[in-house]
Short mmCIF file of N, CA, C and O in Angstrom, two decimals:
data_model
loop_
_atom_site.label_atom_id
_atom_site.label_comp_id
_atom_site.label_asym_id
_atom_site.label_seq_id
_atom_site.Cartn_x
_atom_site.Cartn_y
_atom_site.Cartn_z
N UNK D 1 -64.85 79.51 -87.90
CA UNK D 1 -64.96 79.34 -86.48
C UNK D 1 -64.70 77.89 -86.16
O UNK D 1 -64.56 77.09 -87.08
N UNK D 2 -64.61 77.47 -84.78
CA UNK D 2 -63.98 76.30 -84.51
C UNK D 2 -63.30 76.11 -83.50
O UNK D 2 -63.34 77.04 -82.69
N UNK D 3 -62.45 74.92 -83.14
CA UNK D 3 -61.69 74.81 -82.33
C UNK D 3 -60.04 75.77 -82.77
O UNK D 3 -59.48 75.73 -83.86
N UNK D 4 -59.59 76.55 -81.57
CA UNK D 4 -58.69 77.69 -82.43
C UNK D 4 -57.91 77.54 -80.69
O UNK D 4 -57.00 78.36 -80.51
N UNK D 5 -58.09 76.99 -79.99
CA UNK D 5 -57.07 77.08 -78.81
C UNK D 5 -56.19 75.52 -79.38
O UNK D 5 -56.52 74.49 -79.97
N UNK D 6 -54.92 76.09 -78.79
CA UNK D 6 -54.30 74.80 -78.71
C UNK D 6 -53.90 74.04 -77.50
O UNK D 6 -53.26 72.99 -77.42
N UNK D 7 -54.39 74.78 -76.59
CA UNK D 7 -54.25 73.67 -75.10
C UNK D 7 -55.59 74.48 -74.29
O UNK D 7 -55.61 75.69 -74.04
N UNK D 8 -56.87 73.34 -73.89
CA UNK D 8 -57.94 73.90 -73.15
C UNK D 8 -57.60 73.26 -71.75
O UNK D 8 -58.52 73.51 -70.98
N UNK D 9 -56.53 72.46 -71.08
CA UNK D 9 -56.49 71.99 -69.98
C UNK D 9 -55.25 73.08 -68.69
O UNK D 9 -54.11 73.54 -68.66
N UNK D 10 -56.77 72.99 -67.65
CA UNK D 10 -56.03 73.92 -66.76
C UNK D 10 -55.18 72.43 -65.61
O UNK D 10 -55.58 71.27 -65.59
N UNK D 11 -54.19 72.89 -64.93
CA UNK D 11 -53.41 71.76 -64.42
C UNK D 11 -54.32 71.92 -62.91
O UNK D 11 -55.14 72.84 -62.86
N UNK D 12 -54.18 71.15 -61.89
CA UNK D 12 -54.84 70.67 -61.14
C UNK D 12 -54.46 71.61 -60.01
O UNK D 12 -55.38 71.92 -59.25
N UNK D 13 -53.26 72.11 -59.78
CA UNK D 13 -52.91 73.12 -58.75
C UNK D 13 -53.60 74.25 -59.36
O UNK D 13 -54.52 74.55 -58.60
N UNK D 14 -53.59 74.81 -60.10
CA UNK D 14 -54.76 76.26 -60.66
C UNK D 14 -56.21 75.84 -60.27
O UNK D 14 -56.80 76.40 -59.34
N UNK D 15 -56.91 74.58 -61.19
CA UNK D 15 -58.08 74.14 -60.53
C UNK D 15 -58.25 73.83 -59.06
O UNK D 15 -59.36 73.52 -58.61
N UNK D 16 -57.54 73.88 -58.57
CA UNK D 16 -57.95 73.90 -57.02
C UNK D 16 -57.49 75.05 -56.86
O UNK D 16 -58.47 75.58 -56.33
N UNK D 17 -56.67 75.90 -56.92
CA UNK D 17 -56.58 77.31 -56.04
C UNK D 17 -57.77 78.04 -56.31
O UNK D 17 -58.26 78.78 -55.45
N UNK D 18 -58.41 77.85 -57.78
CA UNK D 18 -59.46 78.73 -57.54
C UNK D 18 -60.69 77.95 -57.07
O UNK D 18 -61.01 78.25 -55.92
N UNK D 19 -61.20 77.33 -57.46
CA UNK D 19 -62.14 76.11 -56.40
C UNK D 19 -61.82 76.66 -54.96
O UNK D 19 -62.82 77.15 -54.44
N UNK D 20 -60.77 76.69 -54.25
CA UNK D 20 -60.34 77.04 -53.00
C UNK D 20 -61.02 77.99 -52.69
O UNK D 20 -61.95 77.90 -51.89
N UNK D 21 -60.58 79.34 -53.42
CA UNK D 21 -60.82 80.68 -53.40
C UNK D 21 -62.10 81.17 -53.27
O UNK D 21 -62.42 81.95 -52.37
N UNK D 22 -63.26 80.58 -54.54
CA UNK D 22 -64.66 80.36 -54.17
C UNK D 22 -65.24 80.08 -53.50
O UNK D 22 -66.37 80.56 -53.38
N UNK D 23 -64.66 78.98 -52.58
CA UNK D 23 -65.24 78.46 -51.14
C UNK D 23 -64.71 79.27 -50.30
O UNK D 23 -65.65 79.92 -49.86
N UNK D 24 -63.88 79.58 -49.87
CA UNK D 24 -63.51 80.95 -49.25
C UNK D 24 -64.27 82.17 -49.16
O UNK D 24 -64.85 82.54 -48.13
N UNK D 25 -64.26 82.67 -50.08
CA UNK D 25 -65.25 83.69 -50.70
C UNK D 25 -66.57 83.45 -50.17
O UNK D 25 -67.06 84.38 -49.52
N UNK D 26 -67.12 82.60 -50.27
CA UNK D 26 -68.91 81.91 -49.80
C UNK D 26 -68.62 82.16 -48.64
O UNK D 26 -69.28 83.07 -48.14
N UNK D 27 -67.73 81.59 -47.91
CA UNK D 27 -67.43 81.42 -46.50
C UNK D 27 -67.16 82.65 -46.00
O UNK D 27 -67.55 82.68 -44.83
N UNK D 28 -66.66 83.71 -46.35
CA UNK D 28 -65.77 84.77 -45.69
C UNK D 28 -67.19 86.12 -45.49
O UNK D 28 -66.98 87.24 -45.02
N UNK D 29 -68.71 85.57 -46.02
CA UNK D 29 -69.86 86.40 -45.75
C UNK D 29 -70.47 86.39 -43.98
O UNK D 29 -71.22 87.10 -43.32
N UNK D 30 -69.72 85.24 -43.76
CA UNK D 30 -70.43 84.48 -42.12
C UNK D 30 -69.19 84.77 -41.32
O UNK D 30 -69.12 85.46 -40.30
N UNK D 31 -68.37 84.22 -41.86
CA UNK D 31 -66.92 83.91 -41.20
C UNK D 31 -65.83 84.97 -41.08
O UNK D 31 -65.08 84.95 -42.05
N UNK D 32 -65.50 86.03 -40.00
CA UNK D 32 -64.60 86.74 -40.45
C UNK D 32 -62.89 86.06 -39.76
O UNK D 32 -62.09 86.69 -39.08
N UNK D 33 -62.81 84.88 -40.16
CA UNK D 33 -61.36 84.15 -40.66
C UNK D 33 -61.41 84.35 -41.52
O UNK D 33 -60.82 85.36 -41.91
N UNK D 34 -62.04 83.67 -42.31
CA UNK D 34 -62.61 83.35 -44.15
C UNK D 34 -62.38 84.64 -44.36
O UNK D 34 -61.30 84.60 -44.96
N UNK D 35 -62.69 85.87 -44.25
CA UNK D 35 -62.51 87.44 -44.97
C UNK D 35 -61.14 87.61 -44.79
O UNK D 35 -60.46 87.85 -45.80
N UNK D 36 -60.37 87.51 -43.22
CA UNK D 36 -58.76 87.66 -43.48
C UNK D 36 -58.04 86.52 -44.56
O UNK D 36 -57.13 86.86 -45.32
N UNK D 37 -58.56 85.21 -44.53
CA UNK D 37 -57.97 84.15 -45.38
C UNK D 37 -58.07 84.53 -46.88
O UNK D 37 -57.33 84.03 -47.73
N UNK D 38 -59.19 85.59 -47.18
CA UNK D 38 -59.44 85.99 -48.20
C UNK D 38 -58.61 86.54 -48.61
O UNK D 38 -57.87 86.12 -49.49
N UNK D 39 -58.46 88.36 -47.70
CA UNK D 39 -57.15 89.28 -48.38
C UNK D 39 -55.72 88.55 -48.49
O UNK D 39 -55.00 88.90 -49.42
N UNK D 40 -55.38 87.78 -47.79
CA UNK D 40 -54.15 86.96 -47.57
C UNK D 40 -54.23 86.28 -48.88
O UNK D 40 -53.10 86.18 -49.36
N UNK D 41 -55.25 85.71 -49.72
CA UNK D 41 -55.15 84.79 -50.62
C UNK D 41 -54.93 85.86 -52.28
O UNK D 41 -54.27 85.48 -53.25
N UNK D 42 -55.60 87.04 -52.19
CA UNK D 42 -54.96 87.99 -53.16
C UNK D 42 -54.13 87.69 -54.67
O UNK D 42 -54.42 87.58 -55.86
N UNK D 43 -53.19 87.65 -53.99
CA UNK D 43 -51.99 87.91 -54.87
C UNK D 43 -51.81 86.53 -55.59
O UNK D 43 -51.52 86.66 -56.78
N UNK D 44 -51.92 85.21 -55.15
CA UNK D 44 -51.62 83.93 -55.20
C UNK D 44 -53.00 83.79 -56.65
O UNK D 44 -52.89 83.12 -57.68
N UNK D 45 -54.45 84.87 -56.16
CA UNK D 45 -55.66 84.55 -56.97
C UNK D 45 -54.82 85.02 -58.18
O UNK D 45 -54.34 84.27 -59.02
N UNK D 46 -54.71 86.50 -58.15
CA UNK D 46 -53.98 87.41 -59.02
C UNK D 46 -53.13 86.41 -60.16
O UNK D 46 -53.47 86.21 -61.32
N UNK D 47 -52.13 85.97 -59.59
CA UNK D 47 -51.19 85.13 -60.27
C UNK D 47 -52.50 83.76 -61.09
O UNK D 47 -52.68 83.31 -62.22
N UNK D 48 -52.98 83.61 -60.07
CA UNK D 48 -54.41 82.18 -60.91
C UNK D 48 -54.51 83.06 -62.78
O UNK D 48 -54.07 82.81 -63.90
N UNK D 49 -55.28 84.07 -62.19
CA UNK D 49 -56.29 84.48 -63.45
C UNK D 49 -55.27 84.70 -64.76
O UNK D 49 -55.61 84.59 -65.94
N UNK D 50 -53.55 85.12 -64.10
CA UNK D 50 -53.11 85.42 -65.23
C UNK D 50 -52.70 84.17 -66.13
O UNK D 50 -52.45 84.14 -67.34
N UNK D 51 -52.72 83.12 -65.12
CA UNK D 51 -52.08 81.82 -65.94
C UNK D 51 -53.36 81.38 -66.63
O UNK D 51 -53.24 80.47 -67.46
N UNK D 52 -54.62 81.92 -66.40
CA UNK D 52 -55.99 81.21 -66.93
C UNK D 52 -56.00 82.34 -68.41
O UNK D 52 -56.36 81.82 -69.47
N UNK D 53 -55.66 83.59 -68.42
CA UNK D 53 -55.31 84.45 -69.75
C UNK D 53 -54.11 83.65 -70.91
O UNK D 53 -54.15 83.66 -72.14
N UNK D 54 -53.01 82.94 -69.93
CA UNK D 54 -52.08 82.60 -70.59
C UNK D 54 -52.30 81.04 -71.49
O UNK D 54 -51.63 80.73 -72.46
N UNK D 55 -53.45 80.16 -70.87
CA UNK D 55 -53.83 78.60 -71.38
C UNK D 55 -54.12 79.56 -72.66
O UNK D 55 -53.09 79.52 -73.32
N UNK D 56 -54.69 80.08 -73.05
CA UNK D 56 -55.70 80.09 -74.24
C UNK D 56 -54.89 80.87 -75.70
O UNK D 56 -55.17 82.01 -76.07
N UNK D 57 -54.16 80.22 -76.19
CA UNK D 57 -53.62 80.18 -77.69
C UNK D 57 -54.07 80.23 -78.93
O UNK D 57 -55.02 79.51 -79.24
N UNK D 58 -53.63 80.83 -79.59
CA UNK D 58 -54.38 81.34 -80.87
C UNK D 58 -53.61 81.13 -82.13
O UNK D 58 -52.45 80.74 -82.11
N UNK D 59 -54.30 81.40 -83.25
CA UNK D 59 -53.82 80.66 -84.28
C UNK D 59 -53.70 82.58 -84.83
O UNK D 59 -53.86 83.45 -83.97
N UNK D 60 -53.44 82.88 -86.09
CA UNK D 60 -53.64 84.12 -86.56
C UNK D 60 -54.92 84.42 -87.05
O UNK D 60 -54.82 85.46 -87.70
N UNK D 61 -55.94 84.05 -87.05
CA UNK D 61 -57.22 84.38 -87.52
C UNK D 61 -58.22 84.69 -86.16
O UNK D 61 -59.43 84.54 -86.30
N UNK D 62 -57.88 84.95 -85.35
CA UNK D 62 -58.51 85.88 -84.46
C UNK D 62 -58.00 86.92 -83.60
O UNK D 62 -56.78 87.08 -83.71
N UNK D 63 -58.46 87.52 -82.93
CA UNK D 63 -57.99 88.54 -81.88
C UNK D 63 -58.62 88.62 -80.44
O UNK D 63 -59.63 89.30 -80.29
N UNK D 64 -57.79 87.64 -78.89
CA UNK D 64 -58.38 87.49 -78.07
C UNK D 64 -58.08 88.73 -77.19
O UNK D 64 -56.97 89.06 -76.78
N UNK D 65 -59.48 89.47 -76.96
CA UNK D 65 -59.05 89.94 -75.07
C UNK D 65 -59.48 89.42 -74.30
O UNK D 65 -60.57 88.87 -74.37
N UNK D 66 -58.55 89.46 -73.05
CA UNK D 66 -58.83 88.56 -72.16
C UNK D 66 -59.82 88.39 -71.11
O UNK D 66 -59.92 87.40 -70.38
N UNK D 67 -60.67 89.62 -71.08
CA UNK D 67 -62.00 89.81 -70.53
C UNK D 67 -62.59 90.73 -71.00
O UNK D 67 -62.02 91.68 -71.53
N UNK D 68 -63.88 90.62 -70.90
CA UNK D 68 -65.04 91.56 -71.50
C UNK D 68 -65.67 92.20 -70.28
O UNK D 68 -66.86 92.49 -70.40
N UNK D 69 -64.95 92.53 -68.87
CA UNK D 69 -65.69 93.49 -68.47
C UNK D 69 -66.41 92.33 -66.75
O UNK D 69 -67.22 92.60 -65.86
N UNK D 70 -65.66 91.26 -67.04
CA UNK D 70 -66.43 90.71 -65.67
C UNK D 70 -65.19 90.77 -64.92
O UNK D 70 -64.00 90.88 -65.24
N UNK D 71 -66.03 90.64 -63.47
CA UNK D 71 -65.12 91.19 -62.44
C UNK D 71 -63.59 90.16 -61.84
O UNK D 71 -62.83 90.55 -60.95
N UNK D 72 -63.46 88.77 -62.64
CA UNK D 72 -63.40 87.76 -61.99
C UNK D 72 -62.25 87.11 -62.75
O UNK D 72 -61.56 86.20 -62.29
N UNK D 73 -62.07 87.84 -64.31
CA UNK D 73 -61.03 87.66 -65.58
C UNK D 73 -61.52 85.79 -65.71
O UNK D 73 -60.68 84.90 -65.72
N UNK D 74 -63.10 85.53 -65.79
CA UNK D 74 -62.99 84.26 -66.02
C UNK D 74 -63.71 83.64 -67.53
O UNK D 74 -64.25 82.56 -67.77
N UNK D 75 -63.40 85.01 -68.52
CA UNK D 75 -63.53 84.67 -69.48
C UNK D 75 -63.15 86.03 -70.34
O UNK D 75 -62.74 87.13 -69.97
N UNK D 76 -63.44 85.51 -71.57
CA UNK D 76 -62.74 86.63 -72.89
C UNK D 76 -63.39 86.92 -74.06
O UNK D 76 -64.53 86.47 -74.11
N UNK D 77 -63.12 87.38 -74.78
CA UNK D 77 -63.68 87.72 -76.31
C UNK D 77 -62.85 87.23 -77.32
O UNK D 77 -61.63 87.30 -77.21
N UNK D 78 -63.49 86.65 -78.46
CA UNK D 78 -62.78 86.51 -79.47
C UNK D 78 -63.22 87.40 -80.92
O UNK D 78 -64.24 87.00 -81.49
N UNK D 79 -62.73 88.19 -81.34
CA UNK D 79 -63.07 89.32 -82.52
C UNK D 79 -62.47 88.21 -83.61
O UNK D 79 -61.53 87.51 -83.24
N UNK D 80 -62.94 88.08 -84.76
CA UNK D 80 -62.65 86.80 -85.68
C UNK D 80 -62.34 87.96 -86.90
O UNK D 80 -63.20 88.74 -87.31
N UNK D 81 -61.05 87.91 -87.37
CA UNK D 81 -60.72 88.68 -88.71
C UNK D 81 -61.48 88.81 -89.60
O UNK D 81 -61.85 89.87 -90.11
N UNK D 82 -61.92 87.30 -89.97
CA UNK D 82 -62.72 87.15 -91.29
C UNK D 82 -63.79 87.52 -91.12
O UNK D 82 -64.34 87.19 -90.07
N UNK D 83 -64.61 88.49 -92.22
CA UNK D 83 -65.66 88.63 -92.38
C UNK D 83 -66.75 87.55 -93.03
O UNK D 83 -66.56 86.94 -94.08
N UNK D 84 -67.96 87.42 -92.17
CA UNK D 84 -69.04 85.85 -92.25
C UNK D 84 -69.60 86.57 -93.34
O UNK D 84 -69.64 87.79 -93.22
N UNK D 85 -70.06 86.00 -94.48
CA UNK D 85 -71.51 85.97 -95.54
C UNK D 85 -72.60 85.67 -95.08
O UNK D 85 -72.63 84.57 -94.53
N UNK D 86 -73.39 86.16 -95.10
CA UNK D 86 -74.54 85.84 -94.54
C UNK D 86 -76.06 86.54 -94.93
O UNK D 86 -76.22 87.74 -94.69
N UNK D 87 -77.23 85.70 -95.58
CA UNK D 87 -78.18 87.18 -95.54
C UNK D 87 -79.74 86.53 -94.73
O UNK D 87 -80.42 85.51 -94.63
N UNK D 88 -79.68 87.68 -94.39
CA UNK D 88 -80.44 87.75 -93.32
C UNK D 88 -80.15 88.86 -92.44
O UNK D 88 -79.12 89.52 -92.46
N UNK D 89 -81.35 89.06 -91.48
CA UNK D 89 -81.16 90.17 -90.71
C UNK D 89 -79.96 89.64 -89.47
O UNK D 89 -79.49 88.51 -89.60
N UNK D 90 -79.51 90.55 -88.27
CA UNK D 90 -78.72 90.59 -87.24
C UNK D 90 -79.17 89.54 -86.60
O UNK D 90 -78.51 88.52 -86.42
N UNK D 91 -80.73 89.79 -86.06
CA UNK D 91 -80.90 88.65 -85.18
C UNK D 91 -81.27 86.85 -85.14
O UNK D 91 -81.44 85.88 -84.41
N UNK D 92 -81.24 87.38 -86.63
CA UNK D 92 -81.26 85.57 -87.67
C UNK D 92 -80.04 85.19 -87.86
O UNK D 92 -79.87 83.98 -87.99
N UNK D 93 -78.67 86.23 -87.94
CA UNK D 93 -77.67 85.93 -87.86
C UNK D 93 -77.05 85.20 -86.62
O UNK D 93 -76.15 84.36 -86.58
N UNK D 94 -77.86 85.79 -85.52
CA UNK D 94 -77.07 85.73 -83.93
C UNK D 94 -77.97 84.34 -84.14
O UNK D 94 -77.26 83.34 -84.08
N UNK D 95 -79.14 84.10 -84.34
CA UNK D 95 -79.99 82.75 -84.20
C UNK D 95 -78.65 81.55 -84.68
O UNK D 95 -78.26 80.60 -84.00
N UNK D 96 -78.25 81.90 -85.84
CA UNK D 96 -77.42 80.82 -86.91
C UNK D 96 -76.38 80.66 -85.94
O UNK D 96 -76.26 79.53 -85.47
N UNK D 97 -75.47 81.73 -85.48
CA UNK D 97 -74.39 81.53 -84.64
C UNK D 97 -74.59 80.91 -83.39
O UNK D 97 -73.59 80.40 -82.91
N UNK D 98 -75.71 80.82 -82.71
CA UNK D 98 -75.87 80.36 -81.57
C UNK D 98 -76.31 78.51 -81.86
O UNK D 98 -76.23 77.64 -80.98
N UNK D 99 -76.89 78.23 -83.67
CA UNK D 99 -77.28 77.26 -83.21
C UNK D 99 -75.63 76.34 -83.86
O UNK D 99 -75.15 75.32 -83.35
N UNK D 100 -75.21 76.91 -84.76
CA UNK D 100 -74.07 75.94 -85.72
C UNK D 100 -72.99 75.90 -84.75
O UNK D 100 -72.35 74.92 -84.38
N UNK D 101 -72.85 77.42 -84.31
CA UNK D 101 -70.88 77.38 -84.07
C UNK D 101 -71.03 77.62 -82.55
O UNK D 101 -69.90 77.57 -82.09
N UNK D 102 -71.89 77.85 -81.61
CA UNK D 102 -71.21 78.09 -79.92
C UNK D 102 -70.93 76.62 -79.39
O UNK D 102 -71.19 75.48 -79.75
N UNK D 103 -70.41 77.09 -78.58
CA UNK D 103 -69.71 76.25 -77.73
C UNK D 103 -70.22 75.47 -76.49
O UNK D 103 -69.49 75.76 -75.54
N UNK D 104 -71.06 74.71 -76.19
CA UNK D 104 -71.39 74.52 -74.75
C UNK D 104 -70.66 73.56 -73.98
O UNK D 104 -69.85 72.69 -74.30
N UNK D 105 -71.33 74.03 -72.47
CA UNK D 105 -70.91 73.25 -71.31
C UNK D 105 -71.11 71.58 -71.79
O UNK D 105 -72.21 71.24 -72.21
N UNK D 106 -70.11 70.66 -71.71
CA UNK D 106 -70.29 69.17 -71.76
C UNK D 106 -70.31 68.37 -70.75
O UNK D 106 -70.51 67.17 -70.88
N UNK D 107 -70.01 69.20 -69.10
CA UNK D 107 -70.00 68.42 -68.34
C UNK D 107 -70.64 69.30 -67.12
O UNK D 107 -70.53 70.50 -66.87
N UNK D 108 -71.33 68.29 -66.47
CA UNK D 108 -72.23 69.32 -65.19
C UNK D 108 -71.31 69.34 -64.07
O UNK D 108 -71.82 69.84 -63.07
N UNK D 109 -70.12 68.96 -63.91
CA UNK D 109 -69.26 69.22 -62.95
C UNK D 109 -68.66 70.61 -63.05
O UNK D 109 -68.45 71.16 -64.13
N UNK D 110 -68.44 71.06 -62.04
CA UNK D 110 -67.67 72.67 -61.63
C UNK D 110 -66.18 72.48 -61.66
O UNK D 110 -65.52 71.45 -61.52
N UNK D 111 -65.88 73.51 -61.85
CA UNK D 111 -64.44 73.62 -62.33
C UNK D 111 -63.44 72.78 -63.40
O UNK D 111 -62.22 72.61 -63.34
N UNK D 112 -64.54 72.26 -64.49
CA UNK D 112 -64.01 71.42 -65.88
C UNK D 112 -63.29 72.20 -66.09
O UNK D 112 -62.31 71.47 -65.98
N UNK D 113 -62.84 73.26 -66.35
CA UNK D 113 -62.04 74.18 -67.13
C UNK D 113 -62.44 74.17 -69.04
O UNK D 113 -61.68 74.10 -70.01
N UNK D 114 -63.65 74.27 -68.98
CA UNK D 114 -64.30 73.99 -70.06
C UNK D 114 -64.68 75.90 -70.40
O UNK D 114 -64.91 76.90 -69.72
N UNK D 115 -64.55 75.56 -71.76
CA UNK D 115 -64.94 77.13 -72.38
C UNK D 115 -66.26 76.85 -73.69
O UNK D 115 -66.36 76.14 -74.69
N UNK D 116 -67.10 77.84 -72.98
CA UNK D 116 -68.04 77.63 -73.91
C UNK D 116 -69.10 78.99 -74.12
O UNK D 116 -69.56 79.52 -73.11
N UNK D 117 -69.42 79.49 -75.41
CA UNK D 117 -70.10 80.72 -75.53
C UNK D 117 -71.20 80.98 -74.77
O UNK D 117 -72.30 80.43 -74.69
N UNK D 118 -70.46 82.37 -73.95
CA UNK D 118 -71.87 82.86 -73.69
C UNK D 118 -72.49 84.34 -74.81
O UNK D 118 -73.65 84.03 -75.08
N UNK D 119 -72.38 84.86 -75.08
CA UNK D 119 -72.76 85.69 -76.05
C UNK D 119 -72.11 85.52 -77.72
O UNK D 119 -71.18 84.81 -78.10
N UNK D 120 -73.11 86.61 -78.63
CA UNK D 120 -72.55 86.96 -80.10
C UNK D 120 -72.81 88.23 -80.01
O UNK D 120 -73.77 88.72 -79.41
N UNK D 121 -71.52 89.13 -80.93
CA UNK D 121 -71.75 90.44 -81.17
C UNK D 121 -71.25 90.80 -82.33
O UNK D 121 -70.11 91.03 -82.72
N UNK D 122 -72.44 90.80 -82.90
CA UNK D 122 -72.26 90.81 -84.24
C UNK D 122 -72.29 92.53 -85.07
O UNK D 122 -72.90 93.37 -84.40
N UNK D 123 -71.89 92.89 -85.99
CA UNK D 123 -71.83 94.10 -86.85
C UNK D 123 -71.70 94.00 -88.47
O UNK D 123 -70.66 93.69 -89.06
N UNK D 124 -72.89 94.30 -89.03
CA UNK D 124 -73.30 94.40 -90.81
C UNK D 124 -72.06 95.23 -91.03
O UNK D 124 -72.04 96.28 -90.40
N UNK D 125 -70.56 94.84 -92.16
CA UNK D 125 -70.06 95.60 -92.37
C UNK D 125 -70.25 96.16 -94.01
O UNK D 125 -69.67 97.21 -94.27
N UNK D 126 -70.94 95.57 -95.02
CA UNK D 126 -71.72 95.54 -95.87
C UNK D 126 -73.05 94.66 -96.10
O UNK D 126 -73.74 93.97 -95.35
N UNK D 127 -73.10 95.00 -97.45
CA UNK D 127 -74.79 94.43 -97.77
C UNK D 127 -74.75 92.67 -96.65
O UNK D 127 -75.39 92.34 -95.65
N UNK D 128 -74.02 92.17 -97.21
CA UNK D 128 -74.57 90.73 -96.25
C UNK D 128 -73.03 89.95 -95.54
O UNK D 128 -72.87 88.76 -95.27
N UNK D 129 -72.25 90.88 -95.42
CA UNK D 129 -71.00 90.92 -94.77
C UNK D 129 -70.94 91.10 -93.43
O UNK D 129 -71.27 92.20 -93.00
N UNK D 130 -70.50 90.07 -92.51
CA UNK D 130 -70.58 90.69 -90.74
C UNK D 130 -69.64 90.61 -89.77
O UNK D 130 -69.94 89.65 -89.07
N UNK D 131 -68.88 91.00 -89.46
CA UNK D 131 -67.77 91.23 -88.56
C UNK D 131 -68.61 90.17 -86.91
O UNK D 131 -69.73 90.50 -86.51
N UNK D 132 -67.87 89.08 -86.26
CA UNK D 132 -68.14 88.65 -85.20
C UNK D 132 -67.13 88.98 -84.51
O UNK D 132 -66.01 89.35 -84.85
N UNK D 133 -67.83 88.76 -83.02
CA UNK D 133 -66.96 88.93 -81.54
C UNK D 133 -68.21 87.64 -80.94
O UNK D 133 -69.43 87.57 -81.05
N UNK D 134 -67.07 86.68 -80.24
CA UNK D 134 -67.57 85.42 -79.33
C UNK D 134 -67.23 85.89 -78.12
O UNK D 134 -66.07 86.16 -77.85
N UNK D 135 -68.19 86.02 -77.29
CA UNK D 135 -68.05 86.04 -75.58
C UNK D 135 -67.75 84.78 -75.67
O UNK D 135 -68.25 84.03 -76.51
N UNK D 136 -66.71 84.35 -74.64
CA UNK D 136 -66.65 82.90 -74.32
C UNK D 136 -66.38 83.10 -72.89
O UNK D 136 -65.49 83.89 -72.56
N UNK D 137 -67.21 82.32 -71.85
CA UNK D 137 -66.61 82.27 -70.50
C UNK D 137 -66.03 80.83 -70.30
O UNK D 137 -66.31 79.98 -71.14
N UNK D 138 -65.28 80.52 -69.27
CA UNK D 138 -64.02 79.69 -68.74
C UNK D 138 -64.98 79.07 -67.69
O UNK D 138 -65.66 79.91 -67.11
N UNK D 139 -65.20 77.74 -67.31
CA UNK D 139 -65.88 76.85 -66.40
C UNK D 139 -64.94 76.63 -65.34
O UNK D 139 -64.34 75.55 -65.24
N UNK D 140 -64.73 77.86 -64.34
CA UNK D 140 -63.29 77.69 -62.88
C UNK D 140 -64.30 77.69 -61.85
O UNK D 140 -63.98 77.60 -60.66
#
């Protein structure tokens, strides 16, 4: 595990369209401009999330999808080929992974474009053998 992207920087027109979009969004609960500025903004978001799937590069020792199920495509999974050694139970395992290898936030500013773990999902594929998957979400 490790650093395995080869470019984590989003360019400054993406970081602001979605920054934009969020404030929009907040706004468009009070405001019905903000709700038409919303549907109008669509397609332009659409195009955002796919270029935020496309930053994140891989080496051959993992397997990324590009979301796990949130509504927003602002983060992904990483399934890691190699099987970890390890003994101990699952949740001493998830303890080890959360304290050696995740990833955290380094900066308290919004929209760093920073990626850092939020979950482990781990699976015993023998006696002390374990198949990982890294939730990682995207800081937009």
């Amino acid at each position: 595990m490790g650093e395995h992207f080869i470019n984590k920087k989003y360019d400054d027109v993406l970081r602001f369209a979605l920054w934009r979009y969020r404030q929009i969004k907040r706004e468009s609960k009070t405001n019905p401009d903000s709700a038409k500025l919303l549907q109008d903004m669509k397609p332009y978001i659409r195009n955002a999330r796919a270029a935020l799937r496309r930053i994140g590069t891989t080496s051959g020792d993992v397997i990324i999808y590009d979301k796990h199920g949130d509504e927003y495509g602002e983060g992904y999974t990483i399934i890691y080929k190699e099987l970890y050694g390890f003994v101990g139970t699952k949740q001493e395992f998830i303890d080890y992974l959360w304290e050696v290898h995740a990833t955290r936030i380094t900066s308290p500013y919004d929209c760093t474009g920073q990626h850092f773990t939020t979950g482990w999902k781990v699976a015993r594929v023998a006696d002390n053998l374990w198949k990982v998957a890294e939730c990682v979400g995207v800081d937009v």
